[in-house]
Amino acid sequence: DGLNTYMVSKYTRAAGFKMALSGLGGDEWFLGYPYFFQHEKWSQRAKYSRLIPPAALLPFKFRKAKEIVEAYKHYYRGGFSLQRIVWDSWTLQHKFSLPRPDIFPEAQLEINDHLFSQDSVNEWRFYTSPVLLRDSDQYGMANGLEIRVPFMDHSLIEFALQLSDKEKTTGKPKELLIEAFKDVLPESIYNR
């Protein structure tokens, strides 16, 4: 993500712009990413988690998958956060001497009609804030470009988090967000 942001910022600044708007937050708060809908897949894999060898014997990719599966096995939807953290706990503890991320208290805060909002909050805690927002700021400024993130406005976030799962899952990714801009944007943009 950092390299993408750096290159886009570089060419945007070279085109003469000093400020740009980012769409960061649109996918995160309005379910634009496919992984928001992968709970069932991981829950199914959790049934076979006892067949997976201990973490120390596995390559990174499989260690992380094992950790996600274990989280789904013990905490419904708890593995969502682990999908979005760059490293697995074994690597954090044994290679970097860092503590395991504390994902499980968040998994206990689930409210029946707002499970996707909880996923969005976890996405914010474990990826959007520490990675994407940091990259936007640092790599934009590295090129002399100020990147603003209107979808991170606290009023919009509060509104999005109050929407029920039923209101957010209308059939198409980000449909609510797209509908909100139909009167402002040309069809060629919102209907890509």
JSON list of C-alpha atoms in Angstrom, two decimals:
[
{"chain": "A", "resi": 1, "resn": "ASP", "atom": "CA", "xyz": [0.00, 0.00, 0.00]},
{"chain": "A", "resi": 2, "resn": "GLY", "atom": "CA", "xyz": [2.82, 2.40, 0.80]},
{"chain": "A", "resi": 3, "resn": "LEU", "atom": "CA", "xyz": [4.45, 1.99, -2.62]},
{"chain": "A", "resi": 4, "resn": "ASN", "atom": "CA", "xyz": [1.11, 2.55, -4.37]},
{"chain": "A", "resi": 5, "resn": "THR", "atom": "CA", "xyz": [0.50, 5.70, -2.35]},
{"chain": "A", "resi": 6, "resn": "TYR", "atom": "CA", "xyz": [4.02, 6.96, -2.98]},
{"chain": "A", "resi": 7, "resn": "MET", "atom": "CA", "xyz": [3.77, 6.51, -6.77]},
{"chain": "A", "resi": 8, "resn": "VAL", "atom": "CA", "xyz": [0.28, 8.00, -7.10]},
{"chain": "A", "resi": 9, "resn": "SER", "atom": "CA", "xyz": [1.36, 10.94, -4.92]},
{"chain": "A", "resi": 10, "resn": "LYS", "atom": "CA", "xyz": [4.49, 11.47, -6.99]},
{"chain": "A", "resi": 11, "resn": "TYR", "atom": "CA", "xyz": [2.60, 11.68, -10.29]},
{"chain": "A", "resi": 12, "resn": "THR", "atom": "CA", "xyz": [-0.24, 13.73, -8.81]},
{"chain": "A", "resi": 13, "resn": "ARG", "atom": "CA", "xyz": [2.26, 16.29, -7.51]},
{"chain": "A", "resi": 14, "resn": "ALA", "atom": "CA", "xyz": [4.14, 16.25, -10.82]},
{"chain": "A", "resi": 15, "resn": "ALA", "atom": "CA", "xyz": [0.84, 17.13, -12.53]},
{"chain": "A", "resi": 16, "resn": "GLY", "atom": "CA", "xyz": [0.82, 20.34, -10.48]},
{"chain": "A", "resi": 17, "resn": "PHE", "atom": "CA", "xyz": [-1.52, 19.45, -7.64]},
{"chain": "A", "resi": 18, "resn": "LYS", "atom": "CA", "xyz": [-0.65, 20.31, -4.02]},
{"chain": "A", "resi": 19, "resn": "MET", "atom": "CA", "xyz": [-3.69, 18.63, -2.44]},
{"chain": "A", "resi": 20, "resn": "ALA", "atom": "CA", "xyz": [-5.69, 15.51, -3.32]},
{"chain": "A", "resi": 21, "resn": "LEU", "atom": "CA", "xyz": [-8.74, 13.71, -1.96]},
{"chain": "A", "resi": 22, "resn": "SER", "atom": "CA", "xyz": [-8.47, 10.02, -1.06]},
{"chain": "A", "resi": 23, "resn": "GLY", "atom": "CA", "xyz": [-11.28, 7.49, -1.06]},
{"chain": "A", "resi": 24, "resn": "LEU", "atom": "CA", "xyz": [-9.81, 5.86, 2.05]},
{"chain": "A", "resi": 25, "resn": "GLY", "atom": "CA", "xyz": [-12.67, 4.91, 4.35]},
{"chain": "A", "resi": 26, "resn": "GLY", "atom": "CA", "xyz": [-15.27, 4.22, 1.69]},
{"chain": "A", "resi": 27, "resn": "ASP", "atom": "CA", "xyz": [-14.50, 0.50, 1.56]},
{"chain": "A", "resi": 28, "resn": "GLU", "atom": "CA", "xyz": [-13.75, 0.24, 5.27]},
{"chain": "A", "resi": 29, "resn": "TRP", "atom": "CA", "xyz": [-17.03, 1.72, 6.56]},
{"chain": "A", "resi": 30, "resn": "PHE", "atom": "CA", "xyz": [-19.34, 0.58, 3.74]},
{"chain": "A", "resi": 31, "resn": "LEU", "atom": "CA", "xyz": [-18.16, -3.03, 3.18]},
{"chain": "A", "resi": 32, "resn": "GLY", "atom": "CA", "xyz": [-16.35, -2.57, -0.10]},
{"chain": "A", "resi": 33, "resn": "TYR", "atom": "CA", "xyz": [-13.79, -5.34, 0.44]},
{"chain": "A", "resi": 34, "resn": "PRO", "atom": "CA", "xyz": [-14.60, -9.03, -0.23]},
{"chain": "A", "resi": 35, "resn": "TYR", "atom": "CA", "xyz": [-12.97, -10.17, 3.03]},
{"chain": "A", "resi": 36, "resn": "PHE", "atom": "CA", "xyz": [-15.87, -8.65, 4.98]},
{"chain": "A", "resi": 37, "resn": "PHE", "atom": "CA", "xyz": [-17.90, -11.60, 3.69]},
{"chain": "A", "resi": 38, "resn": "GLN", "atom": "CA", "xyz": [-15.43, -14.44, 4.31]},
{"chain": "A", "resi": 39, "resn": "HIS", "atom": "CA", "xyz": [-16.55, -15.39, 7.83]},
{"chain": "A", "resi": 40, "resn": "GLU", "atom": "CA", "xyz": [-18.32, -18.51, 6.64]},
{"chain": "A", "resi": 41, "resn": "LYS", "atom": "CA", "xyz": [-15.25, -19.74, 4.74]},
{"chain": "A", "resi": 42, "resn": "TRP", "atom": "CA", "xyz": [-12.98, -19.34, 7.78]},
{"chain": "A", "resi": 43, "resn": "SER", "atom": "CA", "xyz": [-15.57, -20.82, 10.12]},
{"chain": "A", "resi": 44, "resn": "GLN", "atom": "CA", "xyz": [-15.72, -23.93, 7.91]},
{"chain": "A", "resi": 45, "resn": "ARG", "atom": "CA", "xyz": [-11.92, -24.26, 7.95]},
{"chain": "A", "resi": 46, "resn": "ALA", "atom": "CA", "xyz": [-11.96, -23.98, 11.74]},
{"chain": "A", "resi": 47, "resn": "LYS", "atom": "CA", "xyz": [-13.55, -27.45, 11.90]},
{"chain": "A", "resi": 48, "resn": "TYR", "atom": "CA", "xyz": [-10.27, -28.94, 10.64]},
{"chain": "A", "resi": 49, "resn": "SER", "atom": "CA", "xyz": [-7.85, -26.83, 12.68]},
{"chain": "A", "resi": 50, "resn": "ARG", "atom": "CA", "xyz": [-6.75, -29.78, 14.85]},
{"chain": "A", "resi": 51, "resn": "LEU", "atom": "CA", "xyz": [-5.11, -31.29, 11.74]},
{"chain": "A", "resi": 52, "resn": "ILE", "atom": "CA", "xyz": [-2.74, -28.31, 11.33]},
{"chain": "A", "resi": 53, "resn": "PRO", "atom": "CA", "xyz": [0.79, -28.79, 12.79]},
{"chain": "A", "resi": 54, "resn": "PRO", "atom": "CA", "xyz": [2.17, -26.44, 15.51]},
{"chain": "A", "resi": 55, "resn": "ALA", "atom": "CA", "xyz": [2.97, -22.88, 14.36]},
{"chain": "A", "resi": 56, "resn": "ALA", "atom": "CA", "xyz": [6.75, -23.23, 14.74]},
{"chain": "A", "resi": 57, "resn": "LEU", "atom": "CA", "xyz": [6.78, -25.96, 12.06]},
{"chain": "A", "resi": 58, "resn": "LEU", "atom": "CA", "xyz": [4.89, -23.95, 9.47]},
{"chain": "A", "resi": 59, "resn": "PRO", "atom": "CA", "xyz": [5.94, -21.30, 6.93]},
{"chain": "A", "resi": 60, "resn": "PHE", "atom": "CA", "xyz": [4.58, -17.79, 7.57]},
{"chain": "A", "resi": 61, "resn": "LYS", "atom": "CA", "xyz": [1.57, -18.02, 5.24]},
{"chain": "A", "resi": 62, "resn": "PHE", "atom": "CA", "xyz": [0.33, -21.20, 6.92]},
{"chain": "A", "resi": 63, "resn": "ARG", "atom": "CA", "xyz": [1.09, -19.95, 10.44]},
{"chain": "A", "resi": 64, "resn": "LYS", "atom": "CA", "xyz": [-1.11, -16.97, 9.81]},
{"chain": "A", "resi": 65, "resn": "ALA", "atom": "CA", "xyz": [-3.89, -19.14, 8.35]},
{"chain": "A", "resi": 66, "resn": "LYS", "atom": "CA", "xyz": [-3.71, -21.42, 11.40]},
{"chain": "A", "resi": 67, "resn": "GLU", "atom": "CA", "xyz": [-4.01, -18.43, 13.72]},
{"chain": "A", "resi": 68, "resn": "ILE", "atom": "CA", "xyz": [-7.03, -17.06, 11.85]},
{"chain": "A", "resi": 69, "resn": "VAL", "atom": "CA", "xyz": [-8.71, -20.48, 11.88]},
{"chain": "A", "resi": 70, "resn": "GLU", "atom": "CA", "xyz": [-8.07, -20.91, 15.62]},
{"chain": "A", "resi": 71, "resn": "ALA", "atom": "CA", "xyz": [-9.59, -17.49, 16.31]},
{"chain": "A", "resi": 72, "resn": "TYR", "atom": "CA", "xyz": [-12.71, -18.39, 14.34]},
{"chain": "A", "resi": 73, "resn": "LYS", "atom": "CA", "xyz": [-12.93, -21.68, 16.20]},
{"chain": "A", "resi": 74, "resn": "HIS", "atom": "CA", "xyz": [-12.94, -20.05, 19.64]},
{"chain": "A", "resi": 75, "resn": "TYR", "atom": "CA", "xyz": [-14.40, -16.59, 18.95]},
{"chain": "A", "resi": 76, "resn": "TYR", "atom": "CA", "xyz": [-16.97, -16.20, 16.21]},
{"chain": "A", "resi": 77, "resn": "ARG", "atom": "CA", "xyz": [-15.68, -13.48, 13.84]},
{"chain": "A", "resi": 78, "resn": "GLY", "atom": "CA", "xyz": [-12.66, -12.94, 16.07]},
{"chain": "A", "resi": 79, "resn": "GLY", "atom": "CA", "xyz": [-10.37, -14.01, 13.25]},
{"chain": "A", "resi": 80, "resn": "PHE", "atom": "CA", "xyz": [-11.38, -11.05, 11.12]},
{"chain": "A", "resi": 81, "resn": "SER", "atom": "CA", "xyz": [-8.84, -8.81, 12.85]},
{"chain": "A", "resi": 82, "resn": "LEU", "atom": "CA", "xyz": [-6.08, -11.36, 12.34]},
{"chain": "A", "resi": 83, "resn": "GLN", "atom": "CA", "xyz": [-6.76, -11.38, 8.61]},
{"chain": "A", "resi": 84, "resn": "ARG", "atom": "CA", "xyz": [-5.86, -7.70, 8.53]},
{"chain": "A", "resi": 85, "resn": "ILE", "atom": "CA", "xyz": [-2.72, -7.71, 10.72]},
{"chain": "A", "resi": 86, "resn": "VAL", "atom": "CA", "xyz": [0.45, -7.96, 8.63]},
{"chain": "A", "resi": 87, "resn": "TRP", "atom": "CA", "xyz": [2.31, -10.44, 10.90]},
{"chain": "A", "resi": 88, "resn": "ASP", "atom": "CA", "xyz": [1.15, -13.52, 12.76]},
{"chain": "A", "resi": 89, "resn": "SER", "atom": "CA", "xyz": [1.54, -13.75, 16.55]},
{"chain": "A", "resi": 90, "resn": "TRP", "atom": "CA", "xyz": [4.36, -16.33, 16.36]},
{"chain": "A", "resi": 91, "resn": "THR", "atom": "CA", "xyz": [6.44, -13.95, 14.22]},
{"chain": "A", "resi": 92, "resn": "LEU", "atom": "CA", "xyz": [5.68, -10.98, 16.46]},
{"chain": "A", "resi": 93, "resn": "GLN", "atom": "CA", "xyz": [6.72, -12.88, 19.58]},
{"chain": "A", "resi": 94, "resn": "HIS", "atom": "CA", "xyz": [9.69, -14.91, 18.31]},
{"chain": "A", "resi": 95, "resn": "LYS", "atom": "CA", "xyz": [11.24, -12.60, 15.73]},
{"chain": "A", "resi": 96, "resn": "PHE", "atom": "CA", "xyz": [10.34, -9.13, 16.99]},
{"chain": "A", "resi": 97, "resn": "SER", "atom": "CA", "xyz": [9.77, -9.78, 20.73]},
{"chain": "A", "resi": 98, "resn": "LEU", "atom": "CA", "xyz": [6.42, -7.97, 20.55]},
{"chain": "A", "resi": 99, "resn": "PRO", "atom": "CA", "xyz": [3.19, -8.97, 22.34]},
{"chain": "A", "resi": 100, "resn": "ARG", "atom": "CA", "xyz": [0.34, -10.70, 20.58]},
{"chain": "A", "resi": 101, "resn": "PRO", "atom": "CA", "xyz": [-2.30, -8.19, 19.37]},
{"chain": "A", "resi": 102, "resn": "ASP", "atom": "CA", "xyz": [-5.23, -8.03, 21.78]},
{"chain": "A", "resi": 103, "resn": "ILE", "atom": "CA", "xyz": [-8.08, -8.84, 19.39]},
{"chain": "A", "resi": 104, "resn": "PHE", "atom": "CA", "xyz": [-10.34, -10.91, 21.56]},
{"chain": "A", "resi": 105, "resn": "PRO", "atom": "CA", "xyz": [-11.96, -8.30, 23.82]},
{"chain": "A", "resi": 106, "resn": "GLU", "atom": "CA", "xyz": [-13.24, -6.63, 20.64]},
{"chain": "A", "resi": 107, "resn": "ALA", "atom": "CA", "xyz": [-14.73, -9.93, 19.49]},
{"chain": "A", "resi": 108, "resn": "GLN", "atom": "CA", "xyz": [-16.85, -10.01, 22.65]},
{"chain": "A", "resi": 109, "resn": "LEU", "atom": "CA", "xyz": [-18.48, -6.64, 21.87]},
{"chain": "A", "resi": 110, "resn": "GLU", "atom": "CA", "xyz": [-20.61, -8.03, 19.05]},
{"chain": "A", "resi": 111, "resn": "ILE", "atom": "CA", "xyz": [-24.17, -6.77, 18.84]},
{"chain": "A", "resi": 112, "resn": "ASN", "atom": "CA", "xyz": [-26.59, -8.90, 16.83]},
{"chain": "A", "resi": 113, "resn": "ASP", "atom": "CA", "xyz": [-27.56, -6.36, 14.17]},
{"chain": "A", "resi": 114, "resn": "HIS", "atom": "CA", "xyz": [-24.17, -4.64, 13.91]},
{"chain": "A", "resi": 115, "resn": "LEU", "atom": "CA", "xyz": [-21.59, -7.36, 13.32]},
{"chain": "A", "resi": 116, "resn": "PHE", "atom": "CA", "xyz": [-20.24, -5.66, 10.20]},
{"chain": "A", "resi": 117, "resn": "SER", "atom": "CA", "xyz": [-19.77, -2.43, 12.16]},
{"chain": "A", "resi": 118, "resn": "GLN", "atom": "CA", "xyz": [-17.62, -4.38, 14.62]},
{"chain": "A", "resi": 119, "resn": "ASP", "atom": "CA", "xyz": [-15.60, -5.70, 11.67]},
{"chain": "A", "resi": 120, "resn": "SER", "atom": "CA", "xyz": [-15.15, -2.13, 10.44]},
{"chain": "A", "resi": 121, "resn": "VAL", "atom": "CA", "xyz": [-13.91, -1.06, 13.87]},
{"chain": "A", "resi": 122, "resn": "ASN", "atom": "CA", "xyz": [-11.42, -3.93, 13.90]},
{"chain": "A", "resi": 123, "resn": "GLU", "atom": "CA", "xyz": [-10.34, -3.04, 10.37]},
{"chain": "A", "resi": 124, "resn": "TRP", "atom": "CA", "xyz": [-9.72, 0.51, 11.63]},
{"chain": "A", "resi": 125, "resn": "ARG", "atom": "CA", "xyz": [-7.76, -0.65, 14.69]},
{"chain": "A", "resi": 126, "resn": "PHE", "atom": "CA", "xyz": [-5.52, -3.16, 12.96]},
{"chain": "A", "resi": 127, "resn": "TYR", "atom": "CA", "xyz": [-5.01, -1.91, 9.41]},
{"chain": "A", "resi": 128, "resn": "THR", "atom": "CA", "xyz": [-6.60, 1.37, 8.36]},
{"chain": "A", "resi": 129, "resn": "SER", "atom": "CA", "xyz": [-5.16, 3.49, 11.14]},
{"chain": "A", "resi": 130, "resn": "PRO", "atom": "CA", "xyz": [-1.69, 1.98, 11.59]},
{"chain": "A", "resi": 131, "resn": "VAL", "atom": "CA", "xyz": [-1.02, 1.29, 7.89]},
{"chain": "A", "resi": 132, "resn": "LEU", "atom": "CA", "xyz": [-3.24, 3.11, 5.39]},
{"chain": "A", "resi": 133, "resn": "LEU", "atom": "CA", "xyz": [-3.61, 6.48, 7.12]},
{"chain": "A", "resi": 134, "resn": "ARG", "atom": "CA", "xyz": [0.07, 6.50, 8.01]},
{"chain": "A", "resi": 135, "resn": "ASP", "atom": "CA", "xyz": [1.01, 5.73, 4.39]},
{"chain": "A", "resi": 136, "resn": "SER", "atom": "CA", "xyz": [-1.28, 8.47, 3.06]},
{"chain": "A", "resi": 137, "resn": "ASP", "atom": "CA", "xyz": [0.29, 11.04, 5.33]},
{"chain": "A", "resi": 138, "resn": "GLN", "atom": "CA", "xyz": [3.94, 10.02, 5.02]},
{"chain": "A", "resi": 139, "resn": "TYR", "atom": "CA", "xyz": [4.11, 9.18, 1.33]},
{"chain": "A", "resi": 140, "resn": "GLY", "atom": "CA", "xyz": [1.93, 12.09, 0.29]},
{"chain": "A", "resi": 141, "resn": "MET", "atom": "CA", "xyz": [4.13, 14.52, 2.24]},
{"chain": "A", "resi": 142, "resn": "ALA", "atom": "CA", "xyz": [7.28, 12.84, 0.88]},
{"chain": "A", "resi": 143, "resn": "ASN", "atom": "CA", "xyz": [6.13, 14.18, -2.49]},
{"chain": "A", "resi": 144, "resn": "GLY", "atom": "CA", "xyz": [4.90, 17.55, -1.23]},
{"chain": "A", "resi": 145, "resn": "LEU", "atom": "CA", "xyz": [1.26, 16.46, -1.59]},
{"chain": "A", "resi": 146, "resn": "GLU", "atom": "CA", "xyz": [-1.38, 16.87, 1.10]},
{"chain": "A", "resi": 147, "resn": "ILE", "atom": "CA", "xyz": [-3.82, 13.96, 1.02]},
{"chain": "A", "resi": 148, "resn": "ARG", "atom": "CA", "xyz": [-7.19, 14.56, 2.64]},
{"chain": "A", "resi": 149, "resn": "VAL", "atom": "CA", "xyz": [-9.52, 11.72, 3.64]},
{"chain": "A", "resi": 150, "resn": "PRO", "atom": "CA", "xyz": [-13.15, 12.93, 3.69]},
{"chain": "A", "resi": 151, "resn": "PHE", "atom": "CA", "xyz": [-14.55, 9.42, 4.32]},
{"chain": "A", "resi": 152, "resn": "MET", "atom": "CA", "xyz": [-12.73, 9.47, 7.67]},
{"chain": "A", "resi": 153, "resn": "ASP", "atom": "CA", "xyz": [-14.88, 12.34, 8.93]},
{"chain": "A", "resi": 154, "resn": "HIS", "atom": "CA", "xyz": [-16.09, 11.37, 12.41]},
{"chain": "A", "resi": 155, "resn": "SER", "atom": "CA", "xyz": [-19.73, 12.23, 11.63]},
{"chain": "A", "resi": 156, "resn": "LEU", "atom": "CA", "xyz": [-19.76, 9.92, 8.61]},
{"chain": "A", "resi": 157, "resn": "ILE", "atom": "CA", "xyz": [-18.06, 7.14, 10.59]},
{"chain": "A", "resi": 158, "resn": "GLU", "atom": "CA", "xyz": [-20.59, 7.45, 13.42]},
{"chain": "A", "resi": 159, "resn": "PHE", "atom": "CA", "xyz": [-23.42, 7.27, 10.88]},
{"chain": "A", "resi": 160, "resn": "ALA", "atom": "CA", "xyz": [-21.93, 4.21, 9.15]},
{"chain": "A", "resi": 161, "resn": "LEU", "atom": "CA", "xyz": [-21.39, 2.36, 12.42]},
{"chain": "A", "resi": 162, "resn": "GLN", "atom": "CA", "xyz": [-25.02, 2.89, 13.45]},
{"chain": "A", "resi": 163, "resn": "LEU", "atom": "CA", "xyz": [-26.35, 1.24, 10.28]},
{"chain": "A", "resi": 164, "resn": "SER", "atom": "CA", "xyz": [-27.55, -2.32, 10.78]},
{"chain": "A", "resi": 165, "resn": "ASP", "atom": "CA", "xyz": [-26.03, -5.20, 8.85]},
{"chain": "A", "resi": 166, "resn": "LYS", "atom": "CA", "xyz": [-29.23, -5.45, 6.82]},
{"chain": "A", "resi": 167, "resn": "GLU", "atom": "CA", "xyz": [-28.97, -1.79, 5.78]},
{"chain": "A", "resi": 168, "resn": "LYS", "atom": "CA", "xyz": [-25.33, -2.23, 4.73]},
{"chain": "A", "resi": 169, "resn": "THR", "atom": "CA", "xyz": [-25.69, -5.46, 2.78]},
{"chain": "A", "resi": 170, "resn": "THR", "atom": "CA", "xyz": [-27.89, -4.37, -0.08]},
{"chain": "A", "resi": 171, "resn": "GLY", "atom": "CA", "xyz": [-26.42, -6.73, -2.67]},
{"chain": "A", "resi": 172, "resn": "LYS", "atom": "CA", "xyz": [-23.55, -4.74, -4.15]},
{"chain": "A", "resi": 173, "resn": "PRO", "atom": "CA", "xyz": [-20.38, -3.53, -2.43]},
{"chain": "A", "resi": 174, "resn": "LYS", "atom": "CA", "xyz": [-20.67, 0.07, -1.19]},
{"chain": "A", "resi": 175, "resn": "GLU", "atom": "CA", "xyz": [-24.13, 0.48, -2.75]},
{"chain": "A", "resi": 176, "resn": "LEU", "atom": "CA", "xyz": [-25.23, 2.94, -0.04]},
{"chain": "A", "resi": 177, "resn": "LEU", "atom": "CA", "xyz": [-22.20, 5.12, -0.68]},
{"chain": "A", "resi": 178, "resn": "ILE", "atom": "CA", "xyz": [-22.66, 5.01, -4.45]},
{"chain": "A", "resi": 179, "resn": "GLU", "atom": "CA", "xyz": [-26.35, 5.88, -4.14]},
{"chain": "A", "resi": 180, "resn": "ALA", "atom": "CA", "xyz": [-25.48, 8.87, -1.96]},
{"chain": "A", "resi": 181, "resn": "PHE", "atom": "CA", "xyz": [-23.34, 10.37, -4.75]},
{"chain": "A", "resi": 182, "resn": "LYS", "atom": "CA", "xyz": [-25.53, 9.64, -7.79]},
{"chain": "A", "resi": 183, "resn": "ASP", "atom": "CA", "xyz": [-26.81, 13.21, -7.89]},
{"chain": "A", "resi": 184, "resn": "VAL", "atom": "CA", "xyz": [-23.28, 14.65, -7.74]},
{"chain": "A", "resi": 185, "resn": "LEU", "atom": "CA", "xyz": [-21.11, 12.38, -9.89]},
{"chain": "A", "resi": 186, "resn": "PRO", "atom": "CA", "xyz": [-21.39, 11.50, -13.57]},
{"chain": "A", "resi": 187, "resn": "GLU", "atom": "CA", "xyz": [-22.70, 7.99, -14.29]},
{"chain": "A", "resi": 188, "resn": "SER", "atom": "CA", "xyz": [-19.38, 7.03, -15.90]},
{"chain": "A", "resi": 189, "resn": "ILE", "atom": "CA", "xyz": [-17.72, 7.44, -12.48]},
{"chain": "A", "resi": 190, "resn": "TYR", "atom": "CA", "xyz": [-20.18, 5.78, -10.10]},
{"chain": "A", "resi": 191, "resn": "ASN", "atom": "CA", "xyz": [-21.10, 3.01, -12.54]},
{"chain": "A", "resi": 192, "resn": "ARG", "atom": "CA", "xyz": [-17.58, 1.80, -13.39]}
]
